[in-house]
Every structure is written in C-alpha cells, then in structure tokens.
Coordinates of C-alpha atoms in Angstrom, one line a residue:
M744 CA 96.8 116.5 109.1
P745 CA 99.9 115.0 110.8
D746 CA 103.2 114.8 109.0
T747 CA 104.0 111.5 107.4
L748 CA 107.1 109.4 107.1
T749 CA 108.7 107.9 104.1
R750 CA 106.9 104.6 104.3
T751 CA 103.3 105.7 104.6
A752 CA 102.0 103.8 101.6
P753 CA 101.8 100.0 101.2
A754 CA 105.0 98.5 99.9
R755 CA 104.8 97.8 96.1
P756 CA 108.5 97.3 95.3
V757 CA 108.2 95.7 91.9
R758 CA 105.6 98.1 90.5
A759 CA 107.3 101.1 92.0
S760 CA 110.7 100.1 90.6
A761 CA 109.2 99.5 87.1
A762 CA 107.3 102.8 87.2
A763 CA 110.5 104.6 88.3
V764 CA 112.5 103.2 85.4
A765 CA 109.7 104.1 82.9
V766 CA 109.3 107.6 84.2
T767 CA 113.1 108.2 84.2
I768 CA 113.5 107.1 80.6
A769 CA 110.5 109.1 79.5
C770 CA 111.6 112.3 81.1
V771 CA 115.3 112.2 80.0
L772 CA 114.6 111.0 76.4
P773 CA 114.6 114.5 74.7
V774 CA 118.3 115.3 75.4
F775 CA 119.5 111.8 74.5
L776 CA 117.4 111.7 71.3
V777 CA 118.9 115.1 70.3
G778 CA 122.4 113.7 70.9
G779 CA 121.6 110.5 68.9
L780 CA 120.1 112.3 66.0
A781 CA 122.6 115.2 66.0
V782 CA 124.0 114.5 62.6
Q783 CA 120.7 114.5 60.8
M784 CA 119.3 117.4 62.8
G785 CA 122.5 119.4 62.4
R786 CA 122.1 119.3 58.6
D787 CA 118.6 120.7 58.7
L788 CA 118.9 123.2 61.6
G789 CA 122.4 124.3 60.9
F790 CA 124.4 123.5 64.1
S791 CA 127.8 122.0 64.6
P792 CA 129.1 119.7 67.4
A793 CA 129.9 122.9 69.4
G794 CA 126.2 123.9 69.0
L795 CA 125.2 120.4 70.3
G796 CA 127.4 120.9 73.3
L797 CA 125.8 124.3 74.0
A798 CA 122.3 122.8 73.7
V799 CA 123.1 119.9 76.1
S800 CA 124.8 122.4 78.5
V801 CA 121.6 124.5 78.5
Y802 CA 119.5 121.4 79.2
F803 CA 121.5 120.4 82.3
G804 CA 121.7 124.0 83.4
V805 CA 118.0 124.4 83.4
S806 CA 117.7 121.0 85.1
A807 CA 119.9 122.3 87.9
L808 CA 117.7 125.5 88.3
A809 CA 114.5 123.4 88.3
S810 CA 115.7 120.8 90.7
V811 CA 114.9 122.4 94.1
P812 CA 111.5 123.8 93.0
S813 CA 110.6 120.4 91.6
G814 CA 111.5 118.8 94.8
A815 CA 109.2 121.1 96.7
L816 CA 106.4 120.5 94.3
V817 CA 106.8 116.7 94.6
E818 CA 106.8 116.9 98.4
R819 CA 103.7 119.1 98.4
Y820 CA 101.6 117.3 95.8
G821 CA 103.0 113.8 95.7
S822 CA 105.1 111.7 93.4
V823 CA 102.2 110.8 91.2
V824 CA 101.5 114.4 90.3
G825 CA 105.2 115.1 89.8
A826 CA 105.7 112.0 87.6
R827 CA 102.7 112.7 85.4
L828 CA 103.6 116.3 85.0
G829 CA 107.2 115.4 84.0
I830 CA 106.0 112.8 81.4
L831 CA 103.5 115.3 79.9
I832 CA 106.2 118.0 79.6
S833 CA 108.7 115.6 78.1
A834 CA 106.1 114.2 75.6
G835 CA 105.0 117.7 74.7
S836 CA 108.6 118.9 74.2
L837 CA 109.3 116.0 71.9
L838 CA 106.3 116.6 69.8
A839 CA 107.0 120.3 69.7
I840 CA 110.6 119.7 68.4
A841 CA 109.1 117.4 65.7
L842 CA 106.6 120.1 64.6
V843 CA 108.0 123.5 65.2
A844 CA 111.8 123.2 65.6
R845 CA 112.9 125.0 62.3
S846 CA 116.0 126.7 63.7
F847 CA 118.7 126.0 66.2
P848 CA 117.5 128.7 68.8
V849 CA 114.0 127.2 68.8
L850 CA 115.5 123.7 69.4
V851 CA 117.6 125.0 72.3
A852 CA 114.5 126.7 73.8
L853 CA 112.4 123.5 73.5
L854 CA 115.2 121.4 74.9
G855 CA 115.5 123.7 77.9
L856 CA 111.8 123.4 78.5
S857 CA 112.1 119.6 78.5
A858 CA 114.7 119.9 81.3
A859 CA 111.9 120.6 83.7
A860 CA 110.6 117.2 82.9
N861 CA 114.0 115.7 83.8
A862 CA 114.0 117.3 87.3
L863 CA 110.4 116.3 88.0
G864 CA 110.8 112.8 86.8
Q865 CA 114.0 112.1 88.8
L866 CA 112.6 113.5 92.0
A867 CA 109.2 111.9 91.7
S868 CA 110.9 108.6 91.1
N869 CA 113.1 109.0 94.2
S870 CA 110.1 109.8 96.3
S871 CA 108.1 106.9 95.0
L872 CA 110.9 104.4 95.6
A873 CA 111.4 105.8 99.1
R874 CA 107.8 105.3 100.0
H875 CA 107.0 102.0 98.3
V876 CA 110.2 100.0 98.5
P877 CA 111.2 98.4 101.8
P878 CA 114.5 99.9 103.2
R879 CA 116.3 96.6 102.8
R880 CA 115.7 96.7 99.0
Q881 CA 116.0 100.4 98.3
G882 CA 119.7 100.3 97.3
L883 CA 119.0 98.0 94.4
S884 CA 115.9 99.9 93.3
F885 CA 117.8 103.2 93.1
G886 CA 120.6 101.5 91.2
V887 CA 118.2 100.0 88.7
K888 CA 116.5 103.5 88.3
Q889 CA 119.8 105.2 87.6
A890 CA 120.8 102.4 85.1
A891 CA 117.7 103.5 83.1
I892 CA 119.6 106.6 82.0
P893 CA 122.2 104.7 79.9
I894 CA 119.3 102.7 78.5
S895 CA 117.9 106.0 77.2
T896 CA 121.1 106.4 75.2
L897 CA 120.6 103.0 73.7
L898 CA 117.1 103.8 72.7
A899 CA 118.2 107.1 71.1
G900 CA 120.9 105.2 69.2
A901 CA 118.4 102.6 67.9
A902 CA 116.2 105.4 66.6
V903 CA 118.9 106.4 64.0
P904 CA 118.8 103.4 61.7
T905 CA 115.2 102.4 62.3
I906 CA 113.4 105.8 61.9
A907 CA 115.7 108.8 61.3
L908 CA 117.4 107.2 58.2
T909 CA 114.2 105.9 56.8
V910 CA 111.4 108.4 57.3
G911 CA 113.3 111.3 58.9
W912 CA 114.4 112.5 62.3
R913 CA 111.1 114.4 62.9
W914 CA 109.2 111.2 62.9
A915 CA 111.7 109.8 65.5
F916 CA 110.6 112.6 67.8
V917 CA 106.9 111.8 67.1
A918 CA 107.5 108.2 68.0
A919 CA 109.4 109.2 71.1
A920 CA 106.6 111.4 72.2
L921 CA 104.1 108.5 71.9
A922 CA 106.5 106.2 73.8
A923 CA 107.0 108.8 76.6
S924 CA 103.2 109.2 76.8
A925 CA 102.8 105.5 77.3
A926 CA 104.8 105.8 80.6
L927 CA 101.7 107.5 82.0
G928 CA 100.1 104.0 82.3
T929 CA 102.8 103.0 84.8
V930 CA 101.9 105.8 87.2
T931 CA 98.6 105.0 89.0
A932 CA 96.7 106.8 91.6
A933 CA 97.1 103.8 94.0
D934 CA 100.8 104.8 94.3
A935 CA 100.0 108.2 95.7
A936 CA 101.1 109.1 99.2
P937 CA 98.7 110.9 101.5
P938 CA 98.6 114.7 101.0
R939 CA 101.1 116.6 103.0
R940 CA 100.8 120.2 104.2
A941 CA 103.3 122.8 103.2
G942 CA 105.5 122.4 106.3
A943 CA 105.8 118.7 105.9
A944 CA 109.1 118.9 104.0
R945 CA 111.1 120.2 106.8
G946 CA 113.3 117.1 106.8
G947 CA 114.6 118.1 103.4
H948 CA 116.0 121.4 104.6
V949 CA 119.2 122.7 103.2
S950 CA 121.9 121.5 105.6
V951 CA 125.6 122.1 105.3
G952 CA 126.1 118.3 104.8
L953 CA 123.7 118.2 101.9
V954 CA 125.3 121.2 100.2
V955 CA 128.7 119.6 100.5
V956 CA 127.3 116.4 98.9
G957 CA 125.9 118.6 96.1
V958 CA 129.2 120.3 95.5
A959 CA 131.0 116.9 95.5
A960 CA 128.4 115.6 93.0
A961 CA 128.9 118.6 90.7
L962 CA 132.7 117.9 90.6
A963 CA 132.3 114.2 90.0
S964 CA 129.5 114.6 87.5
G965 CA 131.5 117.2 85.5
A966 CA 134.5 114.9 85.3
A967 CA 132.4 111.8 84.5
N968 CA 130.4 113.6 81.8
A969 CA 133.7 114.6 80.2
L970 CA 134.6 111.0 80.0
G971 CA 131.6 110.1 77.9
T972 CA 131.8 113.3 75.8
F973 CA 135.5 113.2 74.8
V974 CA 136.9 109.7 75.2
V975 CA 136.2 108.7 71.6
D976 CA 137.7 111.9 70.0
A977 CA 140.6 111.8 72.4
S978 CA 141.4 108.2 71.5
V979 CA 141.3 109.0 67.8
V980 CA 143.6 111.9 68.3
R981 CA 146.0 109.6 70.0
G982 CA 146.0 107.3 66.9
L983 CA 143.4 104.7 67.9
D984 CA 141.2 103.3 65.2
P985 CA 137.7 105.0 65.4
G986 CA 135.9 101.7 65.4
L987 CA 137.9 100.4 68.4
A988 CA 137.5 103.7 70.2
G989 CA 133.7 103.5 69.8
L990 CA 133.7 99.9 71.0
T991 CA 135.7 101.0 74.1
L992 CA 133.0 103.6 74.8
T993 CA 130.3 100.9 74.4
L994 CA 132.2 98.7 76.8
G995 CA 132.4 101.5 79.3
S996 CA 128.7 102.2 79.1
A997 CA 127.8 98.5 79.6
V998 CA 130.2 98.4 82.6
G999 CA 128.5 101.5 84.0
V1000 CA 125.0 100.0 83.8
A1001 CA 126.1 96.8 85.5
A1002 CA 128.1 98.8 88.1
R1003 CA 125.1 101.0 89.0
I1004 CA 122.9 98.0 89.6
G1005 CA 125.7 96.1 91.5
A1006 CA 126.4 99.1 93.7
G1007 CA 122.8 99.3 94.7
W1008 CA 122.6 95.6 95.4
L1009 CA 125.7 95.8 97.6
A1010 CA 124.3 98.8 99.4
D1011 CA 121.4 96.8 100.7
R1012 CA 123.9 94.6 102.5
R1013 CA 125.3 97.5 104.4
S1014 CA 123.6 99.5 107.1
T1015 CA 126.0 102.4 107.3
G1016 CA 128.7 104.4 105.4
H1017 CA 127.1 104.7 102.0
L1018 CA 128.6 108.1 101.3
A1019 CA 132.0 106.8 102.4
V1020 CA 131.6 104.1 99.7
V1021 CA 130.8 106.8 97.2
A1022 CA 134.0 108.5 98.2
G1023 CA 136.0 105.4 97.6
M1024 CA 134.4 104.8 94.2
S1025 CA 135.2 108.4 93.1
A1026 CA 138.8 108.0 94.2
V1027 CA 139.2 104.9 92.1
G1028 CA 137.4 106.6 89.2
A1029 CA 140.0 109.4 89.5
V1030 CA 142.7 106.9 88.9
G1031 CA 140.9 105.7 85.8
L1032 CA 140.6 109.2 84.4
A1033 CA 144.4 109.7 85.0
L1034 CA 145.1 106.5 83.1
L1035 CA 143.4 108.0 80.0
A1036 CA 146.3 110.5 79.7
V1037 CA 148.7 107.6 79.2
A1038 CA 149.4 106.8 75.5
S1039 CA 148.6 103.1 75.7
P1040 CA 145.6 101.0 74.4
L1041 CA 145.7 99.0 77.7
A1042 CA 145.7 102.1 79.8
L1043 CA 142.7 103.4 77.7
V1044 CA 140.6 100.3 78.3
A1045 CA 141.5 100.2 82.0
G1046 CA 140.8 103.9 82.3
V1047 CA 137.4 103.6 80.7
V1048 CA 136.4 100.6 82.7
L1049 CA 137.4 102.3 86.0
G1050 CA 136.0 105.6 85.0
F1051 CA 132.6 104.3 84.0
G1052 CA 132.5 101.3 86.4
L1053 CA 133.3 103.3 89.6
G1054 CA 133.7 107.0 88.7
W1055 CA 130.2 107.2 87.1
S1056 CA 128.2 104.5 88.9
W1057 CA 127.6 106.4 92.1
P1058 CA 124.4 108.5 91.4
G1059 CA 122.0 105.8 92.6
L1060 CA 124.0 105.2 95.7
V1061 CA 124.1 108.9 96.5
N1062 CA 120.3 109.2 96.1
F1063 CA 119.9 106.1 98.3
A1064 CA 122.1 107.5 101.0
V1065 CA 120.4 110.9 101.0
V1066 CA 116.9 109.2 101.2
R1067 CA 118.1 107.1 104.2
L1068 CA 119.3 110.2 105.9
H1069 CA 116.1 112.3 105.1
P1070 CA 113.2 109.8 105.0
Q1071 CA 110.6 112.5 105.8
A1072 CA 111.2 114.5 102.6
P1073 CA 113.1 112.3 100.0
A1074 CA 112.3 114.5 97.0
A1075 CA 113.3 117.8 98.7
A1076 CA 116.5 116.3 100.1
T1077 CA 117.6 114.7 96.8
S1078 CA 116.8 117.9 94.9
I1079 CA 119.8 119.5 96.6
T1080 CA 122.2 116.8 95.4
Q1081 CA 120.6 116.5 92.0
T1082 CA 121.2 120.2 91.5
G1083 CA 124.9 119.4 91.9
V1084 CA 124.7 116.5 89.4
Y1085 CA 123.0 118.7 86.8
A1086 CA 125.4 121.6 87.4
G1087 CA 128.3 119.3 86.8
G1088 CA 126.7 117.9 83.7
S1089 CA 126.2 121.5 82.4
L1090 CA 129.6 123.0 83.2
G1091 CA 132.0 120.1 83.3
P1092 CA 132.2 119.3 79.5
L1093 CA 132.3 123.0 78.7
V1094 CA 135.2 123.8 81.1
L1095 CA 137.2 120.7 80.4
G1096 CA 136.6 121.1 76.6
L1097 CA 138.2 124.5 76.8
V1098 CA 141.1 122.9 78.7
A1099 CA 141.5 120.3 76.0
H1100 CA 141.4 122.9 73.2
R1101 CA 144.1 125.0 74.8
W1102 CA 146.4 122.5 76.5
G1103 CA 145.5 119.1 74.9
Y1104 CA 143.6 116.0 76.1
P1105 CA 146.3 114.7 78.5
T1106 CA 146.0 117.9 80.6
M1107 CA 142.2 117.7 80.4
W1108 CA 142.2 114.1 81.8
Y1109 CA 144.5 115.1 84.6
G1110 CA 142.2 118.0 85.4
A1111 CA 139.2 115.7 85.4
S1112 CA 141.0 113.3 87.6
A1113 CA 141.8 116.0 90.1
A1114 CA 138.2 117.2 90.1
M1115 CA 137.0 113.6 90.9
L1116 CA 139.6 113.2 93.6
L1117 CA 138.4 116.4 95.2
A1118 CA 134.8 115.1 95.0
A1119 CA 135.9 112.0 96.9
L1120 CA 137.4 114.1 99.7
L1121 CA 134.3 116.3 99.9
M1122 CA 132.1 113.1 100.1
V1123 CA 134.1 112.1 103.2
V1124 CA 133.5 115.5 104.7
A1125 CA 129.8 115.4 103.9
Y1126 CA 129.5 111.9 105.4
R1127 CA 131.0 113.1 108.7
L1128 CA 128.8 116.2 108.8
L1129 CA 125.6 114.3 108.1
A1130 CA 126.5 111.6 110.6
R1131 CA 127.3 114.2 113.3
A1132 CA 124.0 116.0 112.6
R1133 CA 122.0 112.8 112.9
T1134 CA 123.7 111.6 116.1
P1135 CA 124.5 114.8 118.1
D1136 CA 124.6 112.9 121.4
G1137 CA 126.7 110.0 120.2
G1138 CA 123.6 107.9 119.8
E1139 CA 122.3 105.6 117.0
D1140 CA 124.0 105.8 113.6
D1141 CA 122.2 107.8 110.8
S1142 CA 121.3 104.9 108.6
R1143 CA 120.2 102.6 111.4
A1144 CA 118.1 105.4 112.9
T1145 CA 116.3 106.2 109.7
T1146 CA 115.7 102.6 108.9
R1147 CA 114.2 102.0 112.3
Q1148 CA 112.1 105.1 112.0
A1149 CA 110.7 104.0 108.6
Q1150 CA 109.9 100.6 110.0
D1151 CA 108.3 101.9 113.2
G1152 CA 105.9 104.4 111.5
P1153 CA 104.5 107.6 112.8
G1154 CA 103.1 106.1 115.9
G1155 CA 106.2 104.2 116.9
P1156 CA 109.0 104.9 119.4
R1157 CA 110.8 107.4 117.2
N1158 CA 109.6 110.5 115.4
P1159 CA 111.2 113.2 113.2
V1160 CA 111.3 116.9 114.2
A1161 CA 112.6 119.9 112.3
G1162 CA 116.1 119.4 111.1
G1163 CA 115.7 115.6 111.0
Q1164 CA 117.1 115.0 114.5
L1165 CA 115.6 112.5 117.0
V1166 CA 115.3 114.2 120.4
R1167 CA 113.7 113.5 123.7
S1168 CA 112.3 116.3 125.8
A1169 CA 113.7 116.9 129.2
T1170 CA 110.4 117.5 130.9
K1171 CA 106.8 116.2 130.7
S1172 CA 105.4 119.6 129.7
Q1173 CA 108.0 120.0 126.9
S1174 CA 107.2 116.5 125.7
D1175 CA 103.4 117.2 125.5
S1176 CA 104.0 120.4 123.7
N1177 CA 106.3 118.8 121.1
A1178 CA 103.8 116.0 120.6
R1179 CA 101.0 118.4 119.9
R1180 CA 103.1 120.6 117.5
A1181 CA 104.2 117.6 115.4
G1182 CA 100.8 116.0 115.4
W1183 CA 102.0 112.8 116.9
S1184 CA 99.7 110.1 118.0
G1185 CA 98.7 109.6 121.7
R1186 CA 100.9 106.5 121.7
G1187 CA 104.0 108.6 120.8
A1188 CA 103.1 111.2 123.5
R1189 CA 102.7 108.6 126.2
W1190 CA 106.2 107.2 125.2
L1191 CA 107.7 110.7 125.6
R1192 CA 106.1 111.2 129.0
A1193 CA 107.4 107.8 130.1
S1194 CA 110.9 108.5 128.9
S1195 CA 111.0 111.9 130.6
A1196 CA 109.8 110.6 133.9

C-alpha cells in the first residue's frame, strides 16, 4: 500500500478539534487531579509537598520516555487506536488510584502508568488534527488543543469542593474515571486514517533540527513549569498576601489560555517563520521571569502576565510548526519535541527548586530566565536548520512547500521521500525507479519523466 500524506482523510475540522480537546483532557487528568487533591490525599497516604513534587516529576519523566514509542505506535496503527488506548489507560489508572492506592509508592507507580496515556493522547490528537483540519486552520486547532491542558487544572480544582470535601477524594477519582471514559464517544472509526506500513513514518525521522527543537522545548518547559509551581510561594515569601498571590496565578493561567488560542489564530495568518515566532515569545517570557526577581507587586503582575502569556503559550505553535514541516508523519515528528517538553516538566521544577532552596527565589528566577533565553536562541538555530533541510537548493520555503504538498495530495506535482525533502531525479530511469519505490501514482511518474526530459 502506498504511503499517505497528512491530509488523506476528509476534512472534519470541528469534530476533530472537539475530539482532540476531549482526548487531551481525559489523558492528562490523572496528574492534575492528584495535584488538586494533594491536601486530602497527603493526609491519607502520608506524603508532603516534596512527595507531590516527586510524583509529578516521575509522571513527566515517564511521559518523556513514552513519547517516541507512542509516536511510532500512532503512525503505525492510526490516531483512533492511539486515542482510545490513551483514554483507556487514563481511565483505568484513575479507577486504580481510587481503589488500590493505599500508600505513596503505589500512588507514584499508578501515576507513572497513567503517563503513557498522556503521551498517547497528545500524539494521537496531533495526528488527528494534522489529517482532518485544513492547513489554513491548523494553527488555531493546535492552540485550542493546548489550551485544554489548563482547563484540566480548572476541572481538578472544581473537584475539591464538589466531591473531595463531601464524599471523599477517592470518589473524585471514580468520577474522573467515568468522565475520561466518556471521551471515547468523541473518537469514532470514521476519523481513522488509512493503514500505513511500518516504513511510512520516514518523514518523522530524528533530524538534527528536531532534536534542537526538543532541547529548546525542554529548557523553556522547565522554566515555565517552575513559574506555575513556585510563583505563589515565592510571592508569599516576599511579603505578598496569600490571597493576592493566588489571584495573580489565576490571572496568569487565564492569560495563558487566551494566549495559546490567540497564538494559534495568528499562526494561520502566517505562512512561514513559526519557530522564529516561538523564539521571540520565549525571549519575552525570559524578561517576565526576570521581573519576578524584583521586589515589587507591579513587577510580579507584569512578570506573571509575560511569563504565562508568552513564555508558556508556545506549545501549540511548536506542534503546529513541526507538523507543517513533517506532514507525512505528524505523530512521529512531534514525539521528538514532546519528549523535550516532558523532560523539562520533569527536571525543571526539581533543579530550580534546589536552586531556590540554596540561594533563594531571586536567584532561581534569574536562572529560569536564562534557561528560557537559551531556549529562544536554540529555537532560532532549529528554525534555520529545518529550513535549510527543507530547501537544500534554495527552493520553496518549508511551510509553503508542505502546505502545497498537503493540498496537492499523493498524486499531485510534489511527493515526499525519505528525509522529508522534495527532489527531482536527474534522469528518466532514476525517476521511474523512485516512483516505483515510493508507490507513487502513474500521474506522478509521468510528471517526473516530463521534468527530467
């Protein structure tokens, strides 16, 4: 069976976007529910805030390890299989925590298991959006999907007064398991892409540019996660009223949701340079983190708004850019960058927390700012590497080429080969050989013969 391109299935943008949001929320719910119910769970299972930090670190560490295998699985069996498997693992983990988590080690083990659901759900959603949403609307769809993650935090927070403080935290996990299972109804077989053979994911190979994006994402993610983890405590230490500090965090979260959606909407109005935009957002976010070291309420508000609004609103834009650059294998390609995001989420708060413990919060904020600034520089490097790889002969720009490719289809004038580059054979015999190996249609082969004549 011939390889397929990103847009092989009929466009279903609204349904695909709604399903991506539902799958994302269902698959990340375990870690946020543990965070929201940490006070009640800590009393029963005997863990402190440091123990909570360890559990969350393990969760994101396992997510990083599971990301690349999950991307390969989604590319091989399709986004529907990946999404359903992720939902089932998440719902099963939530139910298991409710029933058998009687000690902290068991909780950590079950939370680590649920991390596989996170990797599968994210990558299956990326693949579904790439295949069912037209390129001109993909930026907004990826932004909305990433905005679903803060929504998970809000749902976890709402579970505290409504369930945990009335009938107990274990029933909150039972309710969450049922809610996660309901997301199965949003994933239908009609959304499945045609089956792909094992070699079909060549476009998602590990290139130097993708690795650099992953490293940059790790640095930026580690710094941004520290913002959400420590900003309230750091503000109280500096003398700010706890209530006001909490409201400032709420403001930052709301700004982050709006910024993720807005960044995606704006991305659809640009045809090039998306990673360069991410670099600029990270640079401004670095300024926001540095402002948090200043002993001033105004600097705190400005730092939180800039940190959340620009320094932590880029994940959807990164996924969108990587999908545009690797339309043949969106899940495999984004699995590389998601590994960086998860690694940063795992290691960032741990490392920066140790810095704060030894040298104080101002030093920690400056360190986080430096990490995000370095991430911005690496994003620029990655942008140049990927653009050079896509246009080795000075031809069409990366984003334009992949958009045109997605619109033309497998029988159109452009077709992918290993490495994601668009090439023209120098001779007729080479053209025919390449066409047969890639499984191209007769129309594509005739075009190659004509262009080599």
